[in-house]
Structure formats: structure tokens, C-alpha cells
């Protein structure tokens, strides 16, 4: 057995020497949360939890889904929730997946065909890249938010062309130039797909996202919305026209060959969006905390990292520096995590700071002052 493990042990040892070997750690609940994606505090909301549980009491359904959606896993509740989501996001139809990862995997491995081209922003999430690799289409990245580079590659693309981006980038906190991307998509007859993982619930009316907020729904071919971040629960959906949804039901392997989400998960999605509709003040409070942080921090940051999203970035350069600064902040009571290479490029290691509606003004100011004392 030892010989069989030799290669993978060597790879793990190499990571340990480089200072980027990962391990699973429990969250220290005593620290002030500046690392989770729980932007609106839904994951910790007793009100939302009670609302979900009370609704579940009256749900005359199974505990589990019992199978895939194409066998025994479909339900009236599932189709009801998907219809509500499509209406909220402004599309003809939607399809719920177990996670944002499987939603992107399911789309990009399925829709683009042999002879087509997928162009994705180089900083797109791993699931977009993995889905593209599984596709029979040719795929290539374009430089981050670089419209000129994208246009050069559009001119060379073959077949039907798919452009993939994130509305808010998970490791950088900056925004995709969605209006300009829509214009390029129309100019070259390409299909734009936007991942709203970090903007669902935070932007747009009733949390419908940036595509809806910018009134671009008619120009964006498909959107991936996820529910495990600002919505505080789990799962994701793809919203598009009915033909795209029907095609994925028939051909998307990550959708077909997996057990469907449980009735409890569908109910949680439904209740979370109803809860958000009744609490528009949470997104307002989050935006106030973002403004407070940006005004208080004195650490030099490149313009691209001066974000109005909940994700704030401080570049530290080097895994050891990122980890040591993160440890110092945690000793001061702030849960801030280091993002190491190879998750980000070498030399762009960073502190990834997530702001929330539940962080008090004093907590936000305290973190900014701590960063100023450590890094200025």
C-alpha cells in the first residue's frame, strides 16, 4: 500500500514545502466573520430557519427526492419553484441543480457542440473551465475583462460561439463589463452566459442579480444563479429560454444522472426568496458596510480591487505573507482568510475579505484599522 501512495505523497509533500498544502479546519465561532459568503446573514438567520421549518411541517411530501428528476425525483413543488425563479429572473424557464458547480458543468458540457467555440474569462470559476473541458467544443480563455482580447478571439472563433463570465468575480470582487459584453455578443452573434453566484440576492430587484439590474435579460442567453451564498441555503439554477432548459433535461449528464434535490431544499429556496422580498434593508445595510470599509482602509490597492461588491481584496504577494497576515488578524479577533497560489496566480496571493449586512460599523472599522496597522 505504501508504494501505491508514493506518487500522491510526493505531490502532497511538494505542496507542503511550497506552503500551499490545504487542510479542513473548523470555523472559530468566536471570531468576527469576514470570510464567509453569507453576505446577507441568511445562513445564520433564526427567522428564516423558523420560516422554513414551519413551512416544512405542512409539506405532505417525502423526506428525500428518492431519485433523479427524470425518474421519481420530480414533484409539484420542484416545478412550482422553478417557475417562480424564472419569473423572478425574467426568463421563460429555469432548471434547479444541486450546486452552482454542477449547474455550470451541466451547461457547458452539454450545450456547445463539436465545431463550436467557448470563450471564457481567464478568472472564471473552475466549474466553467471544467464544463468547457468536458465539452466537444473548442474552448479558450480571454484576458480578464479585456474586451479587445475577447474581440480578437471572437473574430477567429468557429461555429456557434459561447462567451462565459462572472457578474462578480469570486477571488477579485470586481465586476464584468456586462453591457459591453452584450454589445460584443450581439455584434458577433455569440451567446453570453453569466454566472451570478456572488450577485444573486445582493443586486437587482428582489435579489434578481446584476443582469436584471442592468436590464440586460433579453441580451443574455443564460444565467446561472446560486443559492449557497447571499441566499444562505444550497443549490443553484440556470435560467434561459424553454428550448435550452428542455435540451438540458434531455442531454445534461450532471442533471440527468444525479439524485434530485430534496423537497426540503426546494422549499428552502422558495422561502429564502420570499424572506428576501420582505427584507430589502439587508442589501442596503451591506452596501453601507462596503462604503465604510473602502473609506477607512488606507492600504494601497490597485484600482481593480477597489470594489463596491461584498468581496474586498488585499494583495500580500506570497503564500507565507498571506498566511501570516491572516493569522495575525485572527489573533486580533477577525476571521479573514488567505487565498494562496495555485488558487490565484503566484505573486497575487491575497487576503479575501467578505463583508456582510450583519457586521456592525465598529467591526468594519476595526478590521480596516487592523489592516492599516499591519500593512501600511
Coordinates of C-alpha atoms in Angstrom, one line a residue:
X1 CA 0.0 0.0 0.0
X2 CA 2.9 2.4 0.8
X3 CA 4.3 2.0 -2.7
X4 CA 0.9 2.7 -4.2
X5 CA 0.7 6.0 -2.4
X6 CA 4.2 7.2 -3.1
X7 CA 3.4 9.5 -6.1
X8 CA 0.5 11.2 -4.3
X9 CA 2.5 11.5 -1.1
X10 CA 5.3 13.2 -3.1
X11 CA 2.8 15.7 -4.6
X12 CA 1.4 16.5 -1.1
X13 CA 4.9 16.9 0.3
X14 CA 5.7 19.3 -2.5
X15 CA 2.7 21.4 -1.7
X16 CA 3.7 21.4 2.0
X17 CA 7.2 22.7 1.1
X18 CA 5.7 25.5 -1.0
X19 CA 3.4 26.5 1.9
X20 CA 0.1 25.8 0.0
X21 CA -1.0 22.4 1.3
X22 CA -4.6 22.7 2.2
X23 CA -6.5 21.1 5.2
X24 CA -10.0 21.2 6.5
X25 CA -10.4 23.4 9.6
X26 CA -13.4 24.1 11.8
X27 CA -14.7 27.7 11.9
X28 CA -13.8 29.6 15.1
X29 CA -17.2 31.0 16.0
X30 CA -15.6 33.4 18.5
X31 CA -14.1 35.4 15.6
X32 CA -15.9 38.2 13.7
X33 CA -17.0 36.7 10.4
X34 CA -15.2 38.4 7.4
X35 CA -14.7 35.3 5.4
X36 CA -18.0 33.6 4.7
X37 CA -20.2 34.1 1.6
X38 CA -23.2 34.7 3.9
X39 CA -23.5 38.3 2.6
X40 CA -27.0 39.0 3.9
X41 CA -26.8 36.8 7.1
X42 CA -29.4 34.4 5.8
X43 CA -27.4 31.3 6.8
X44 CA -27.4 32.5 10.4
X45 CA -31.0 33.9 10.4
X46 CA -33.2 32.3 13.0
X47 CA -36.3 34.0 11.4
X48 CA -35.5 32.3 8.0
X49 CA -34.8 29.0 9.7
X50 CA -38.1 29.1 11.5
X51 CA -40.0 30.1 8.4
X52 CA -38.5 27.1 6.5
X53 CA -39.2 24.7 9.3
X54 CA -42.8 25.9 9.8
X55 CA -43.5 25.5 6.1
X56 CA -41.9 22.1 6.1
X57 CA -44.3 20.9 8.8
X58 CA -47.2 21.3 6.4
X59 CA -45.4 19.7 3.4
X60 CA -47.1 16.5 2.5
X61 CA -44.1 15.0 0.7
X62 CA -41.2 12.6 1.1
X63 CA -38.1 13.4 3.2
X64 CA -35.8 12.7 0.2
X65 CA -36.4 13.1 -3.5
X66 CA -36.0 9.3 -4.0
X67 CA -34.4 9.5 -7.4
X68 CA -33.4 11.7 -10.4
X69 CA -35.8 14.3 -11.7
X70 CA -36.4 12.1 -14.8
X71 CA -37.5 9.1 -12.6
X72 CA -39.1 9.6 -9.2
X73 CA -37.4 12.8 -8.1
X74 CA -39.7 15.3 -9.7
X75 CA -42.5 17.0 -7.7
X76 CA -45.2 19.7 -8.0
X77 CA -43.1 21.7 -5.5
X78 CA -40.0 21.5 -7.8
X79 CA -41.8 22.7 -10.9
X80 CA -43.5 25.4 -8.8
X81 CA -40.2 26.7 -7.5
X82 CA -38.6 26.7 -11.0
X83 CA -41.5 28.6 -12.4
X84 CA -41.2 31.2 -9.6
X85 CA -37.5 31.6 -10.2
X86 CA -37.9 32.0 -13.9
X87 CA -40.4 34.8 -13.3
X88 CA -38.2 36.5 -10.7
X89 CA -35.2 36.5 -13.0
X90 CA -37.2 37.5 -16.1
X91 CA -36.6 34.3 -18.2
X92 CA -39.0 31.8 -19.8
X93 CA -37.9 28.9 -17.7
X94 CA -35.3 27.7 -15.1
X95 CA -33.8 24.4 -14.0
X96 CA -32.6 23.7 -10.5
X97 CA -29.2 21.9 -9.9
X98 CA -27.7 20.6 -6.7
X99 CA -25.0 23.3 -6.8
X100 CA -23.5 26.1 -8.8
X101 CA -20.7 23.8 -9.8
X102 CA -23.0 21.2 -11.3
X103 CA -25.1 23.9 -13.0
X104 CA -22.1 25.3 -14.9
X105 CA -20.8 21.8 -15.5
X106 CA -24.2 20.8 -16.8
X107 CA -24.5 23.7 -19.2
X108 CA -21.0 24.0 -20.7
X109 CA -20.5 20.2 -21.1
X110 CA -23.8 20.0 -22.9
X111 CA -24.9 23.0 -25.0
X112 CA -21.8 23.8 -27.0
X113 CA -21.3 21.2 -29.7
X114 CA -18.4 19.8 -31.7
X115 CA -17.2 22.6 -34.1
X116 CA -18.4 25.4 -31.7
X117 CA -16.2 27.7 -29.6
X118 CA -16.4 28.6 -25.9
X119 CA -14.6 31.8 -24.8
X120 CA -14.3 32.3 -21.1
X121 CA -12.8 35.0 -18.9
X122 CA -9.5 33.7 -17.5
X123 CA -10.7 34.3 -14.0
X124 CA -13.9 32.4 -14.4
X125 CA -14.6 29.8 -11.7
X126 CA -13.2 26.3 -12.0
X127 CA -16.7 24.8 -12.8
X128 CA -16.9 26.9 -16.0
X129 CA -13.5 25.7 -17.1
X130 CA -14.2 22.1 -16.1
X131 CA -17.5 22.2 -18.0
X132 CA -15.7 23.6 -21.1
X133 CA -13.1 20.9 -20.9
X134 CA -15.8 18.2 -20.9
X135 CA -17.5 19.8 -24.0
X136 CA -16.8 18.7 -27.5
X137 CA -16.4 22.3 -28.5
X138 CA -13.1 24.2 -28.7
X139 CA -12.5 26.4 -25.6
X140 CA -10.0 29.1 -24.7
X141 CA -9.7 31.9 -22.2
X142 CA -9.6 35.6 -22.9
X143 CA -7.7 38.1 -20.7
X144 CA -9.7 39.2 -17.6
X145 CA -12.3 41.9 -18.6
X146 CA -10.2 42.6 -21.7
X147 CA -12.7 43.4 -24.4
X148 CA -10.0 43.9 -27.1
X149 CA -8.6 40.4 -26.4
X150 CA -12.1 38.9 -26.4
X151 CA -12.9 40.6 -29.8
X152 CA -9.7 39.3 -31.3
X153 CA -10.7 35.8 -30.3
X154 CA -14.3 36.3 -31.5
X155 CA -13.0 37.0 -35.0
X156 CA -11.2 33.7 -35.0
X157 CA -14.0 31.6 -33.5
X158 CA -15.8 28.9 -35.4
X159 CA -19.4 27.5 -35.2
X160 CA -21.7 28.8 -32.5
X161 CA -19.8 30.9 -30.0
X162 CA -20.4 31.0 -26.3
X163 CA -19.0 33.7 -24.0
X164 CA -18.7 32.9 -20.3
X165 CA -18.1 35.4 -17.4
X166 CA -19.0 36.0 -13.8
X167 CA -21.0 39.0 -12.8
X168 CA -18.8 39.5 -9.7
X169 CA -15.5 37.6 -9.7
X170 CA -15.2 35.4 -6.6
X171 CA -11.5 36.0 -5.9
X172 CA -11.2 39.6 -7.0
X173 CA -14.5 41.2 -6.2
X174 CA -14.6 43.2 -9.5
X175 CA -17.4 43.3 -12.0
X176 CA -17.7 42.0 -15.5
X177 CA -18.4 44.8 -18.1
X178 CA -21.8 43.3 -18.8
X179 CA -23.2 46.0 -21.1
X180 CA -20.1 45.9 -23.3
X181 CA -20.1 42.1 -23.3
X182 CA -23.7 42.2 -24.5
X183 CA -22.7 44.5 -27.3
X184 CA -19.9 42.2 -28.4
X185 CA -22.2 39.2 -28.2
X186 CA -24.7 40.9 -30.5
X187 CA -22.0 42.1 -32.9
X188 CA -20.6 38.6 -33.4
X189 CA -23.9 36.7 -32.9
X190 CA -22.5 35.0 -29.8
X191 CA -24.3 33.6 -26.8
X192 CA -23.4 35.3 -23.5
X193 CA -23.7 33.2 -20.3
X194 CA -23.3 35.0 -16.9
X195 CA -22.6 33.3 -13.6
X196 CA -24.4 35.4 -10.9
X197 CA -23.0 33.3 -7.9
X198 CA -21.8 36.4 -5.9
X199 CA -24.5 38.8 -7.1
X200 CA -27.7 36.7 -6.6
X201 CA -29.7 38.2 -3.7
X202 CA -27.4 41.3 -3.4
X203 CA -28.1 43.1 -6.7
X204 CA -31.4 43.7 -8.6
X205 CA -35.0 44.0 -7.5
X206 CA -35.8 41.2 -5.0
X207 CA -32.2 39.9 -5.5
X208 CA -32.6 39.1 -9.2
X209 CA -28.9 39.9 -9.9
X210 CA -26.9 42.3 -12.0
X211 CA -28.2 41.2 -15.4
X212 CA -31.7 42.1 -14.2
X213 CA -30.5 45.3 -12.5
X214 CA -28.8 46.5 -15.7
X215 CA -31.9 45.5 -17.8
X216 CA -29.9 43.1 -19.9
X217 CA -32.0 40.0 -19.6
X218 CA -33.1 40.0 -23.2
X219 CA -29.5 40.1 -24.4
X220 CA -28.0 37.4 -22.1
X221 CA -28.6 33.9 -23.4
X222 CA -28.5 32.1 -20.0
X223 CA -27.7 33.0 -16.4
X224 CA -26.5 30.8 -13.5
X225 CA -27.9 31.8 -10.1
X226 CA -26.6 30.2 -6.9
X227 CA -28.3 29.9 -3.5
X228 CA -25.5 29.0 -1.2
X229 CA -24.0 32.5 -0.8
X230 CA -26.2 35.5 -0.2
X231 CA -29.4 33.3 -0.1
X232 CA -27.9 31.3 2.8
X233 CA -29.1 27.8 1.7
X234 CA -28.0 25.5 -1.1
X235 CA -28.5 24.7 -4.7
X236 CA -28.5 26.7 -8.0
X237 CA -30.5 27.2 -11.1
X238 CA -30.0 28.0 -14.8
X239 CA -32.5 30.5 -16.3
X240 CA -32.9 30.7 -20.1
X241 CA -35.4 30.1 -22.8
X242 CA -37.6 27.0 -22.7
X243 CA -35.7 25.3 -25.5
X244 CA -32.4 25.5 -23.6
X245 CA -34.0 24.1 -20.5
X246 CA -35.6 21.2 -22.4
X247 CA -32.3 20.4 -24.0
X248 CA -30.5 20.2 -20.7
X249 CA -33.2 18.0 -19.3
X250 CA -32.5 15.6 -22.2
X251 CA -28.8 15.9 -22.6
X252 CA -27.1 17.4 -19.5
X253 CA -25.4 14.5 -17.7
X254 CA -24.9 16.3 -14.4
X255 CA -28.6 16.9 -14.3
X256 CA -29.8 13.5 -15.6
X257 CA -27.6 11.2 -13.6
X258 CA -27.9 12.5 -10.1
X259 CA -30.4 12.3 -7.3
X260 CA -32.7 15.4 -7.4
X261 CA -32.6 18.0 -4.5
X262 CA -34.9 17.0 -1.7
X263 CA -38.3 18.7 -1.1
X264 CA -36.7 20.5 1.8
X265 CA -34.1 22.1 -0.5
X266 CA -36.8 23.3 -2.9
X267 CA -38.8 24.6 0.0
X268 CA -35.8 26.4 1.4
X269 CA -35.1 28.1 -2.0
X270 CA -38.7 29.3 -2.1
X271 CA -38.8 30.6 1.4
X272 CA -35.4 32.3 1.2
X273 CA -36.5 34.4 -1.8
X274 CA -39.8 35.3 -0.1
X275 CA -37.8 36.3 3.0
X276 CA -35.5 38.5 0.9
X277 CA -38.5 40.3 -0.6
X278 CA -39.6 41.2 2.9
X279 CA -36.2 42.4 4.0
X280 CA -34.8 44.8 1.4
X281 CA -33.0 46.7 4.2
X282 CA -30.3 43.9 4.4
X283 CA -28.9 44.7 1.0
X284 CA -28.9 48.4 1.8
X285 CA -27.0 47.7 5.1
X286 CA -24.5 45.6 3.2
X287 CA -23.8 48.4 0.8
X288 CA -23.3 50.8 3.7
X289 CA -20.7 48.5 5.2
X290 CA -18.9 48.2 1.9
X291 CA -18.7 52.0 1.7
X292 CA -17.5 52.3 5.3
X293 CA -14.7 49.8 4.6
X294 CA -13.5 51.4 1.4
X295 CA -13.4 54.8 3.1
X296 CA -11.5 53.6 6.1
X297 CA -8.8 51.3 4.6
X298 CA -5.5 53.0 3.8
X299 CA -3.6 50.1 2.4
X300 CA -2.6 50.7 -1.2
X301 CA -4.7 48.6 -3.6
X302 CA -4.7 48.6 -7.4
X303 CA -7.8 50.2 -8.9
X304 CA -9.3 46.9 -10.0
X305 CA -9.6 45.8 -6.3
X306 CA -11.5 49.0 -5.2
X307 CA -14.8 47.1 -5.4
X308 CA -18.3 48.1 -4.5
X309 CA -19.1 44.4 -4.1
X310 CA -19.1 42.4 -0.8
X311 CA -15.7 40.9 -1.8
X312 CA -12.7 43.0 -0.9
X313 CA -9.1 42.1 -1.8
X314 CA -5.8 43.0 -0.3
X315 CA -2.8 41.6 -2.2
X316 CA 0.1 40.3 0.0
X317 CA 2.4 38.6 -2.5
X318 CA 3.5 35.2 -1.4
X319 CA 1.7 32.3 0.4
X320 CA 3.7 32.8 3.6
X321 CA 2.9 36.5 3.9
X322 CA -0.8 35.9 3.2
X323 CA -1.0 33.2 5.8
X324 CA 0.9 35.1 8.4
X325 CA -1.2 38.2 8.0
X326 CA -4.4 36.1 8.1
X327 CA -3.1 34.6 11.3
X328 CA -2.4 38.0 12.9
X329 CA -5.9 39.2 12.0
X330 CA -7.4 36.1 13.6
X331 CA -5.4 36.7 16.7
X332 CA -7.0 40.2 16.7
X333 CA -10.4 38.7 16.5
X334 CA -11.2 38.9 12.8
X335 CA -11.8 35.8 10.7
X336 CA -10.1 36.8 7.4
X337 CA -8.7 34.0 5.2
X338 CA -5.7 33.9 2.9
X339 CA -6.1 32.9 -0.7
X340 CA -3.0 31.1 -1.8
X341 CA -1.4 30.1 -5.1
X342 CA -2.3 28.0 -7.1
X343 CA -5.9 29.1 -6.4
X344 CA -4.7 32.5 -7.6
X345 CA -1.6 33.3 -9.7
X346 CA 1.8 33.2 -8.0
X347 CA 2.6 36.8 -6.8
X348 CA -1.1 37.6 -6.4
X349 CA -1.7 35.8 -3.1
X350 CA -4.2 37.8 -1.1
X351 CA -6.5 38.3 1.8
X352 CA -10.1 37.8 0.7
X353 CA -12.4 39.9 2.9
X354 CA -16.1 39.3 2.7
X355 CA -18.4 42.0 4.2
X356 CA -21.9 41.3 5.4
X357 CA -25.1 43.1 6.4
X358 CA -24.7 41.7 9.9
X359 CA -21.3 43.2 10.5
X360 CA -21.6 46.3 12.7
X361 CA -20.0 49.6 11.7
X362 CA -17.5 49.3 14.5
X363 CA -16.5 45.8 13.4
X364 CA -15.9 47.0 9.8
X365 CA -13.9 50.0 11.1
X366 CA -11.9 47.7 13.4
X367 CA -10.9 45.4 10.6
X368 CA -9.9 48.4 8.4
X369 CA -7.8 49.8 11.2
X370 CA -6.2 46.4 11.9
X371 CA -5.2 46.1 8.2
X372 CA -3.8 49.6 8.2
X373 CA -1.6 48.8 11.2
X374 CA -0.3 45.6 9.7
X375 CA 0.2 46.6 6.1
X376 CA 0.7 50.3 5.9

